[in-house]
């Protein structure tokens, strides 16, 4: 396996200077350039636990396939996406619907109607159409998805016979929701819960998305439900369970690798990263997040153990 090298901190400063706007579409030849297959590749992470884990798995799989990888964390999408376009970063884990909407807003303006949707095929079509003119290739998604999700206490679910959000809507229960400020207006949050499921949201308690404070508010009974994510690894610690989004209110935020086409768009990278699609599940991601966040294990160690356990790493 090739050793991976850490990029110097000075590069981050250069990255910020070079990628504050990104090169113009008119100045690029990536759209017609053949897919590249560079030996030295930089794998990017967005700096949070799950992104670190995914990026580490990408790097390990690429190392095994004969590439030499460097690792770079750039927490701001406004910086790492232009760096991906320019080739300063070659591959990064993304989320299909979120990235589609982000590119759409960048291309057509902040008021452009969103193109991400609960339908994966529709979302991927829109995402690839937006990515291609920027010299980016979006590889196939696997089974793992990190969507917004809603949780209640296990006791509350048992008492009211709740397994799905439809069950909660049919119950007629009044629900105070712990979430972020934006939940009041976002269509996937309070308005969507009311419109799609008929849930009586009496108030939004602005405690953030999946924060400890928000979960404790539900645990104590101050609130009845919390907005979190499908890969939240700490629900059990608060006695919480997810209610199934049975009418698919949430967008298709499946994990997808995005690569710079001219540098990493060849079949070697696609084949190496595609191996993860056959094994990685949403539950796997939640478990790995827990190992890092609760057990204080290093993302690289967790990623390596997982890939070995799945037979993907020698």
mmCIF file of C-alpha atoms in Angstrom:
data_model
loop_
_atom_site.group_PDB
_atom_site.id
_atom_site.type_symbol
_atom_site.label_atom_id
_atom_site.label_comp_id
_atom_site.label_asym_id
_atom_site.label_seq_id
_atom_site.Cartn_x
_atom_site.Cartn_y
_atom_site.Cartn_z
ATOM 1 C CA UNK A 1 0.000 0.000 0.000
ATOM 2 C CA UNK A 2 1.326 3.432 -0.894
ATOM 3 C CA UNK A 3 1.896 5.818 1.992
ATOM 4 C CA UNK A 4 -0.427 8.796 2.204
ATOM 5 C CA UNK A 5 1.017 12.195 2.871
ATOM 6 C CA UNK A 6 -0.491 15.145 4.685
ATOM 7 C CA UNK A 7 -0.552 18.384 2.757
ATOM 8 C CA UNK A 8 1.085 21.414 4.392
ATOM 9 C CA UNK A 9 -1.026 24.002 6.170
ATOM 10 C CA UNK A 10 0.325 26.669 3.811
ATOM 11 C CA UNK A 11 -1.639 25.037 1.019
ATOM 12 C CA UNK A 12 -4.849 25.912 2.814
ATOM 13 C CA UNK A 13 -3.965 29.584 2.547
ATOM 14 C CA UNK A 14 -3.172 29.205 -1.123
ATOM 15 C CA UNK A 15 -6.400 27.309 -1.595
ATOM 16 C CA UNK A 16 -8.404 30.083 -0.018
ATOM 17 C CA UNK A 17 -6.764 32.649 -2.264
ATOM 18 C CA UNK A 18 -7.039 30.612 -5.447
ATOM 19 C CA UNK A 19 -10.538 29.262 -4.945
ATOM 20 C CA UNK A 20 -12.486 32.152 -3.536
ATOM 21 C CA UNK A 21 -14.318 32.390 -6.831
ATOM 22 C CA UNK A 22 -13.016 29.489 -8.930
ATOM 23 C CA UNK A 23 -12.137 29.592 -12.608
ATOM 24 C CA UNK A 24 -14.871 30.607 -15.032
ATOM 25 C CA UNK A 25 -16.645 27.924 -17.002
ATOM 26 C CA UNK A 26 -15.588 29.556 -20.247
ATOM 27 C CA UNK A 27 -11.905 29.082 -19.373
ATOM 28 C CA UNK A 28 -12.091 25.335 -18.890
ATOM 29 C CA UNK A 29 -11.602 22.430 -21.287
ATOM 30 C CA UNK A 30 -12.662 19.690 -18.931
ATOM 31 C CA UNK A 31 -16.035 19.182 -20.581
ATOM 32 C CA UNK A 32 -14.497 17.741 -23.728
ATOM 33 C CA UNK A 33 -11.240 16.472 -22.234
ATOM 34 C CA UNK A 34 -10.929 12.684 -21.889
ATOM 35 C CA UNK A 35 -11.170 11.261 -18.374
ATOM 36 C CA UNK A 36 -7.785 11.427 -16.681
ATOM 37 C CA UNK A 37 -6.022 8.853 -14.516
ATOM 38 C CA UNK A 38 -3.320 10.619 -12.497
ATOM 39 C CA UNK A 39 -1.214 8.511 -10.161
ATOM 40 C CA UNK A 40 -1.057 11.129 -7.386
ATOM 41 C CA UNK A 41 -4.474 12.127 -6.089
ATOM 42 C CA UNK A 42 -5.686 14.440 -3.352
ATOM 43 C CA UNK A 43 -8.719 13.252 -1.406
ATOM 44 C CA UNK A 44 -10.757 16.006 0.221
ATOM 45 C CA UNK A 45 -12.837 15.987 3.389
ATOM 46 C CA UNK A 46 -15.385 18.548 4.565
ATOM 47 C CA UNK A 47 -14.043 18.269 8.104
ATOM 48 C CA UNK A 48 -16.902 16.616 10.003
ATOM 49 C CA UNK A 49 -16.751 13.027 11.262
ATOM 50 C CA UNK A 50 -18.706 11.327 8.501
ATOM 51 C CA UNK A 51 -16.889 13.169 5.728
ATOM 52 C CA UNK A 52 -13.551 12.264 7.320
ATOM 53 C CA UNK A 53 -14.564 8.591 7.478
ATOM 54 C CA UNK A 54 -15.704 8.502 3.859
ATOM 55 C CA UNK A 55 -12.612 10.331 2.637
ATOM 56 C CA UNK A 56 -10.366 7.967 4.583
ATOM 57 C CA UNK A 57 -12.111 4.962 3.016
ATOM 58 C CA UNK A 58 -11.721 6.506 -0.439
ATOM 59 C CA UNK A 59 -8.015 7.096 0.173
ATOM 60 C CA UNK A 60 -7.427 3.564 1.472
ATOM 61 C CA UNK A 61 -9.214 2.009 -1.500
ATOM 62 C CA UNK A 62 -7.282 4.195 -3.925
ATOM 63 C CA UNK A 63 -4.003 3.342 -2.200
ATOM 64 C CA UNK A 64 -4.746 -0.350 -2.610
ATOM 65 C CA UNK A 65 -5.512 0.220 -6.298
ATOM 66 C CA UNK A 66 -2.023 1.623 -6.819
ATOM 67 C CA UNK A 67 -2.599 5.366 -6.431
ATOM 68 C CA UNK A 68 -0.646 7.631 -4.107
ATOM 69 C CA UNK A 69 -3.041 9.753 -2.088
ATOM 70 C CA UNK A 70 -2.758 12.923 -0.063
ATOM 71 C CA UNK A 71 -5.461 14.072 2.330
ATOM 72 C CA UNK A 72 -6.806 17.599 2.650
ATOM 73 C CA UNK A 73 -9.540 18.908 4.926
ATOM 74 C CA UNK A 74 -11.410 22.007 3.730
ATOM 75 C CA UNK A 75 -14.516 22.519 5.841
ATOM 76 C CA UNK A 76 -16.081 25.147 3.614
ATOM 77 C CA UNK A 77 -17.850 23.904 0.443
ATOM 78 C CA UNK A 78 -17.352 27.377 -1.041
ATOM 79 C CA UNK A 79 -13.632 26.560 -1.001
ATOM 80 C CA UNK A 80 -13.421 22.853 -1.686
ATOM 81 C CA UNK A 81 -15.801 22.747 -4.641
ATOM 82 C CA UNK A 82 -13.759 25.254 -6.713
ATOM 83 C CA UNK A 83 -10.623 23.368 -5.605
ATOM 84 C CA UNK A 84 -12.214 20.218 -6.990
ATOM 85 C CA UNK A 85 -12.901 21.996 -10.280
ATOM 86 C CA UNK A 86 -9.320 23.293 -10.531
ATOM 87 C CA UNK A 87 -7.709 19.955 -9.652
ATOM 88 C CA UNK A 88 -6.273 20.973 -6.292
ATOM 89 C CA UNK A 89 -8.582 18.313 -4.886
ATOM 90 C CA UNK A 90 -9.303 15.241 -7.011
ATOM 91 C CA UNK A 91 -12.049 13.392 -5.171
ATOM 92 C CA UNK A 92 -14.434 14.261 -2.352
ATOM 93 C CA UNK A 93 -17.452 12.563 -0.742
ATOM 94 C CA UNK A 94 -20.703 14.434 -1.286
ATOM 95 C CA UNK A 95 -24.455 14.045 -0.814
ATOM 96 C CA UNK A 96 -26.513 13.859 -3.989
ATOM 97 C CA UNK A 97 -29.458 16.165 -3.354
ATOM 98 C CA UNK A 98 -27.582 18.703 -1.252
ATOM 99 C CA UNK A 99 -24.749 18.993 -3.765
ATOM 100 C CA UNK A 100 -27.194 19.218 -6.677
ATOM 101 C CA UNK A 101 -28.999 22.118 -5.030
ATOM 102 C CA UNK A 102 -25.702 23.797 -4.144
ATOM 103 C CA UNK A 103 -24.399 23.595 -7.720
ATOM 104 C CA UNK A 104 -27.776 24.716 -9.029
ATOM 105 C CA UNK A 105 -27.708 27.819 -6.846
ATOM 106 C CA UNK A 106 -24.112 28.512 -7.885
ATOM 107 C CA UNK A 107 -24.996 28.138 -11.555
ATOM 108 C CA UNK A 108 -28.428 29.766 -11.683
ATOM 109 C CA UNK A 109 -28.460 31.995 -8.622
ATOM 110 C CA UNK A 110 -29.605 31.621 -5.012
ATOM 111 C CA UNK A 111 -33.276 31.956 -5.920
ATOM 112 C CA UNK A 112 -33.238 29.102 -8.434
ATOM 113 C CA UNK A 113 -35.827 26.395 -7.683
ATOM 114 C CA UNK A 114 -34.181 23.378 -6.023
ATOM 115 C CA UNK A 115 -33.389 20.375 -8.231
ATOM 116 C CA UNK A 116 -32.750 17.847 -5.462
ATOM 117 C CA UNK A 117 -35.727 15.632 -4.765
ATOM 118 C CA UNK A 118 -36.695 12.465 -2.860
ATOM 119 C CA UNK A 119 -36.258 10.520 -6.120
ATOM 120 C CA UNK A 120 -32.652 9.372 -6.496
ATOM 121 C CA UNK A 121 -32.680 8.925 -10.278
ATOM 122 C CA UNK A 122 -34.104 12.402 -10.858
ATOM 123 C CA UNK A 123 -31.648 13.922 -8.411
ATOM 124 C CA UNK A 124 -28.657 12.171 -9.973
ATOM 125 C CA UNK A 125 -29.671 13.273 -13.469
ATOM 126 C CA UNK A 126 -29.865 16.901 -12.342
ATOM 127 C CA UNK A 127 -26.609 16.651 -10.383
ATOM 128 C CA UNK A 128 -24.624 15.164 -13.248
ATOM 129 C CA UNK A 129 -25.968 17.767 -15.675
ATOM 130 C CA UNK A 130 -24.791 20.545 -13.355
ATOM 131 C CA UNK A 131 -21.438 18.915 -12.560
ATOM 132 C CA UNK A 132 -20.314 18.039 -16.089
ATOM 133 C CA UNK A 133 -19.816 21.624 -17.387
ATOM 134 C CA UNK A 134 -17.573 22.229 -14.377
ATOM 135 C CA UNK A 135 -15.275 19.347 -15.260
ATOM 136 C CA UNK A 136 -16.682 17.160 -12.491
ATOM 137 C CA UNK A 137 -17.853 13.562 -12.698
ATOM 138 C CA UNK A 138 -20.325 12.202 -10.163
ATOM 139 C CA UNK A 139 -19.795 8.487 -9.606
ATOM 140 C CA UNK A 140 -22.604 6.077 -8.802
ATOM 141 C CA UNK A 141 -24.242 6.273 -5.367
ATOM 142 C CA UNK A 142 -24.344 3.269 -3.088
ATOM 143 C CA UNK A 143 -26.911 2.360 -0.464
ATOM 144 C CA UNK A 144 -25.766 4.736 2.276
ATOM 145 C CA UNK A 145 -27.857 7.861 2.734
ATOM 146 C CA UNK A 146 -27.544 10.688 5.241
ATOM 147 C CA UNK A 147 -30.929 12.368 5.246
ATOM 148 C CA UNK A 148 -32.754 14.534 7.689
ATOM 149 C CA UNK A 149 -34.760 12.372 10.056
ATOM 150 C CA UNK A 150 -37.078 12.766 13.027
ATOM 151 C CA UNK A 151 -36.836 10.978 16.349
ATOM 152 C CA UNK A 152 -39.020 10.588 19.429
ATOM 153 C CA UNK A 153 -38.381 8.763 22.681
ATOM 154 C CA UNK A 154 -38.845 4.999 22.538
ATOM 155 C CA UNK A 155 -41.340 5.294 25.399
ATOM 156 C CA UNK A 156 -43.401 7.892 23.497
ATOM 157 C CA UNK A 157 -43.359 5.692 20.389
ATOM 158 C CA UNK A 158 -44.548 2.657 22.384
ATOM 159 C CA UNK A 159 -47.239 4.591 24.219
ATOM 160 C CA UNK A 160 -48.751 5.967 21.020
ATOM 161 C CA UNK A 161 -47.944 3.029 18.705
ATOM 162 C CA UNK A 162 -45.702 5.081 16.443
ATOM 163 C CA UNK A 163 -43.366 3.617 13.842
ATOM 164 C CA UNK A 164 -43.742 6.106 10.993
ATOM 165 C CA UNK A 165 -44.333 9.813 10.552
ATOM 166 C CA UNK A 166 -47.725 8.875 9.105
ATOM 167 C CA UNK A 167 -48.553 7.203 12.415
ATOM 168 C CA UNK A 168 -47.702 10.426 14.229
ATOM 169 C CA UNK A 169 -49.869 12.477 11.879
ATOM 170 C CA UNK A 170 -52.802 10.106 12.288
ATOM 171 C CA UNK A 171 -52.478 10.212 16.079
ATOM 172 C CA UNK A 172 -53.489 13.862 16.287
ATOM 173 C CA UNK A 173 -50.831 14.482 18.935
ATOM 174 C CA UNK A 174 -49.546 18.000 19.397
ATOM 175 C CA UNK A 175 -45.814 18.092 18.752
ATOM 176 C CA UNK A 176 -43.203 20.578 19.854
ATOM 177 C CA UNK A 177 -40.192 20.051 17.589
ATOM 178 C CA UNK A 178 -36.552 20.581 18.573
ATOM 179 C CA UNK A 179 -34.706 21.725 15.436
ATOM 180 C CA UNK A 180 -32.802 24.609 13.871
ATOM 181 C CA UNK A 181 -34.259 28.066 13.341
ATOM 182 C CA UNK A 182 -34.665 27.403 9.623
ATOM 183 C CA UNK A 183 -37.076 24.534 10.309
ATOM 184 C CA UNK A 184 -39.932 27.017 10.519
ATOM 185 C CA UNK A 185 -39.627 27.729 6.787
ATOM 186 C CA UNK A 186 -37.827 24.748 5.214
ATOM 187 C CA UNK A 187 -40.211 22.531 3.192
ATOM 188 C CA UNK A 188 -38.622 19.322 4.500
ATOM 189 C CA UNK A 189 -39.165 20.402 8.117
ATOM 190 C CA UNK A 190 -42.185 21.921 9.921
ATOM 191 C CA UNK A 191 -44.143 22.945 6.774
ATOM 192 C CA UNK A 192 -43.560 19.528 5.174
ATOM 193 C CA UNK A 193 -44.475 17.632 8.319
ATOM 194 C CA UNK A 194 -47.759 19.509 8.421
ATOM 195 C CA UNK A 195 -48.515 19.321 4.686
ATOM 196 C CA UNK A 196 -47.354 15.778 3.889
ATOM 197 C CA UNK A 197 -48.096 14.015 7.171
ATOM 198 C CA UNK A 198 -50.683 16.216 8.883
ATOM 199 C CA UNK A 199 -48.547 16.445 12.010
ATOM 200 C CA UNK A 200 -49.664 19.188 14.404
ATOM 201 C CA UNK A 201 -46.403 21.095 14.977
ATOM 202 C CA UNK A 202 -47.268 23.582 17.710
ATOM 203 C CA UNK A 203 -43.809 25.153 17.927
ATOM 204 C CA UNK A 204 -40.216 24.813 16.787
ATOM 205 C CA UNK A 205 -37.766 24.863 19.685
ATOM 206 C CA UNK A 206 -34.558 26.348 18.170
ATOM 207 C CA UNK A 207 -31.966 24.033 19.675
ATOM 208 C CA UNK A 208 -30.206 22.980 16.456
ATOM 209 C CA UNK A 209 -30.169 19.871 14.283
ATOM 210 C CA UNK A 210 -29.374 16.747 16.270
ATOM 211 C CA UNK A 211 -27.554 18.638 19.020
ATOM 212 C CA UNK A 212 -27.190 17.239 22.517
ATOM 213 C CA UNK A 213 -29.346 20.079 23.793
ATOM 214 C CA UNK A 214 -32.110 19.217 21.313
ATOM 215 C CA UNK A 215 -32.043 15.514 22.182
ATOM 216 C CA UNK A 216 -32.111 16.232 25.899
ATOM 217 C CA UNK A 217 -35.174 18.413 25.377
ATOM 218 C CA UNK A 218 -37.009 15.459 23.843
ATOM 219 C CA UNK A 219 -35.617 13.029 26.408
ATOM 220 C CA UNK A 220 -36.981 15.210 29.228
ATOM 221 C CA UNK A 221 -40.372 15.678 27.591
ATOM 222 C CA UNK A 222 -39.914 19.410 27.031
ATOM 223 C CA UNK A 223 -40.208 18.660 23.297
ATOM 224 C CA UNK A 224 -41.774 15.631 21.644
ATOM 225 C CA UNK A 225 -39.607 15.233 18.547
ATOM 226 C CA UNK A 226 -36.139 16.195 17.309
ATOM 227 C CA UNK A 227 -34.761 16.841 13.840
ATOM 228 C CA UNK A 228 -31.587 14.805 13.359
ATOM 229 C CA UNK A 229 -30.103 12.608 10.606
ATOM 230 C CA UNK A 230 -30.340 8.987 9.522
ATOM 231 C CA UNK A 231 -26.702 8.360 10.498
ATOM 232 C CA UNK A 232 -27.001 9.826 13.990
ATOM 233 C CA UNK A 233 -25.024 7.448 16.192
ATOM 234 C CA UNK A 234 -26.144 8.750 19.599
ATOM 235 C CA UNK A 235 -29.907 8.199 19.595
ATOM 236 C CA UNK A 236 -29.718 5.181 21.906
ATOM 237 C CA UNK A 237 -27.900 7.241 24.516
ATOM 238 C CA UNK A 238 -30.956 9.476 24.819
ATOM 239 C CA UNK A 239 -33.548 6.711 24.519
ATOM 240 C CA UNK A 240 -34.625 7.969 21.095
ATOM 241 C CA UNK A 241 -35.834 6.132 17.981
ATOM 242 C CA UNK A 242 -36.345 7.326 14.410
ATOM 243 C CA UNK A 243 -39.797 7.464 12.855
ATOM 244 C CA UNK A 244 -39.770 6.207 9.261
ATOM 245 C CA UNK A 245 -40.231 8.848 6.560
ATOM 246 C CA UNK A 246 -42.755 6.574 4.809
ATOM 247 C CA UNK A 247 -44.000 9.226 2.356
ATOM 248 C CA UNK A 248 -40.459 10.286 1.390
ATOM 249 C CA UNK A 249 -40.515 13.892 2.461
ATOM 250 C CA UNK A 250 -36.719 14.061 2.608
ATOM 251 C CA UNK A 251 -34.450 14.481 -0.393
ATOM 252 C CA UNK A 252 -32.237 11.698 -1.765
ATOM 253 C CA UNK A 253 -29.013 12.578 0.022
ATOM 254 C CA UNK A 254 -27.166 9.401 -0.924
ATOM 255 C CA UNK A 255 -23.413 9.382 -0.537
ATOM 256 C CA UNK A 256 -21.671 9.950 -3.886
ATOM 257 C CA UNK A 257 -17.999 10.378 -4.754
ATOM 258 C CA UNK A 258 -17.346 13.446 -6.928
ATOM 259 C CA UNK A 259 -14.111 13.563 -8.920
ATOM 260 C CA UNK A 260 -12.211 15.952 -11.128
ATOM 261 C CA UNK A 261 -12.776 14.394 -14.557
ATOM 262 C CA UNK A 262 -9.478 15.433 -16.124
ATOM 263 C CA UNK A 263 -7.428 14.018 -13.244
ATOM 264 C CA UNK A 264 -9.484 11.208 -11.703
ATOM 265 C CA UNK A 265 -12.302 10.423 -14.122
ATOM 266 C CA UNK A 266 -10.794 7.214 -15.490
ATOM 267 C CA UNK A 267 -11.960 3.646 -14.868
ATOM 268 C CA UNK A 268 -9.304 2.962 -12.218
ATOM 269 C CA UNK A 269 -10.757 5.416 -9.708
ATOM 270 C CA UNK A 270 -14.327 4.480 -10.590
ATOM 271 C CA UNK A 271 -13.613 0.783 -10.032
ATOM 272 C CA UNK A 272 -11.726 1.340 -6.770
ATOM 273 C CA UNK A 273 -14.392 3.539 -5.193
ATOM 274 C CA UNK A 274 -17.267 1.520 -6.633
ATOM 275 C CA UNK A 275 -16.349 -1.394 -4.372
ATOM 276 C CA UNK A 276 -17.740 0.551 -1.439
ATOM 277 C CA UNK A 277 -21.199 0.699 -3.023
ATOM 278 C CA UNK A 278 -21.745 -3.016 -2.583
ATOM 279 C CA UNK A 279 -21.237 -2.989 1.178
ATOM 280 C CA UNK A 280 -21.642 0.451 2.808
ATOM 281 C CA UNK A 281 -25.056 1.023 4.393
ATOM 282 C CA UNK A 282 -26.626 3.859 6.349
ATOM 283 C CA UNK A 283 -26.373 1.735 9.509
ATOM 284 C CA UNK A 284 -22.667 1.160 8.836
ATOM 285 C CA UNK A 285 -22.076 4.909 8.637
ATOM 286 C CA UNK A 286 -23.971 5.482 11.883
ATOM 287 C CA UNK A 287 -21.895 2.810 13.608
ATOM 288 C CA UNK A 288 -18.612 4.293 12.375
ATOM 289 C CA UNK A 289 -19.702 7.796 13.403
ATOM 290 C CA UNK A 290 -20.350 6.435 16.896
ATOM 291 C CA UNK A 291 -16.906 4.843 17.092
ATOM 292 C CA UNK A 292 -15.285 8.194 16.309
ATOM 293 C CA UNK A 293 -17.590 10.534 18.233
ATOM 294 C CA UNK A 294 -18.355 8.407 21.292
ATOM 295 C CA UNK A 295 -15.465 5.959 21.504
ATOM 296 C CA UNK A 296 -12.835 8.503 20.424
ATOM 297 C CA UNK A 297 -11.293 6.268 17.781
ATOM 298 C CA UNK A 298 -9.419 7.857 14.866
ATOM 299 C CA UNK A 299 -11.367 8.049 11.582
ATOM 300 C CA UNK A 300 -8.528 6.377 9.661
ATOM 301 C CA UNK A 301 -8.443 3.442 12.096
ATOM 302 C CA UNK A 302 -12.221 3.014 11.957
ATOM 303 C CA UNK A 303 -12.198 3.221 8.158
ATOM 304 C CA UNK A 304 -9.375 0.708 7.844
ATOM 305 C CA UNK A 305 -11.022 -1.781 10.205
ATOM 306 C CA UNK A 306 -14.321 -1.510 8.372
ATOM 307 C CA UNK A 307 -12.773 -2.101 4.946
ATOM 308 C CA UNK A 308 -10.805 -5.076 6.241
ATOM 309 C CA UNK A 309 -13.884 -6.567 7.880
ATOM 310 C CA UNK A 310 -15.742 -6.269 4.570
ATOM 311 C CA UNK A 311 -12.896 -7.899 2.642
ATOM 312 C CA UNK A 312 -12.094 -4.749 0.662
ATOM 313 C CA UNK A 313 -8.648 -4.175 2.124
ATOM 314 C CA UNK A 314 -5.764 -6.609 2.381
#
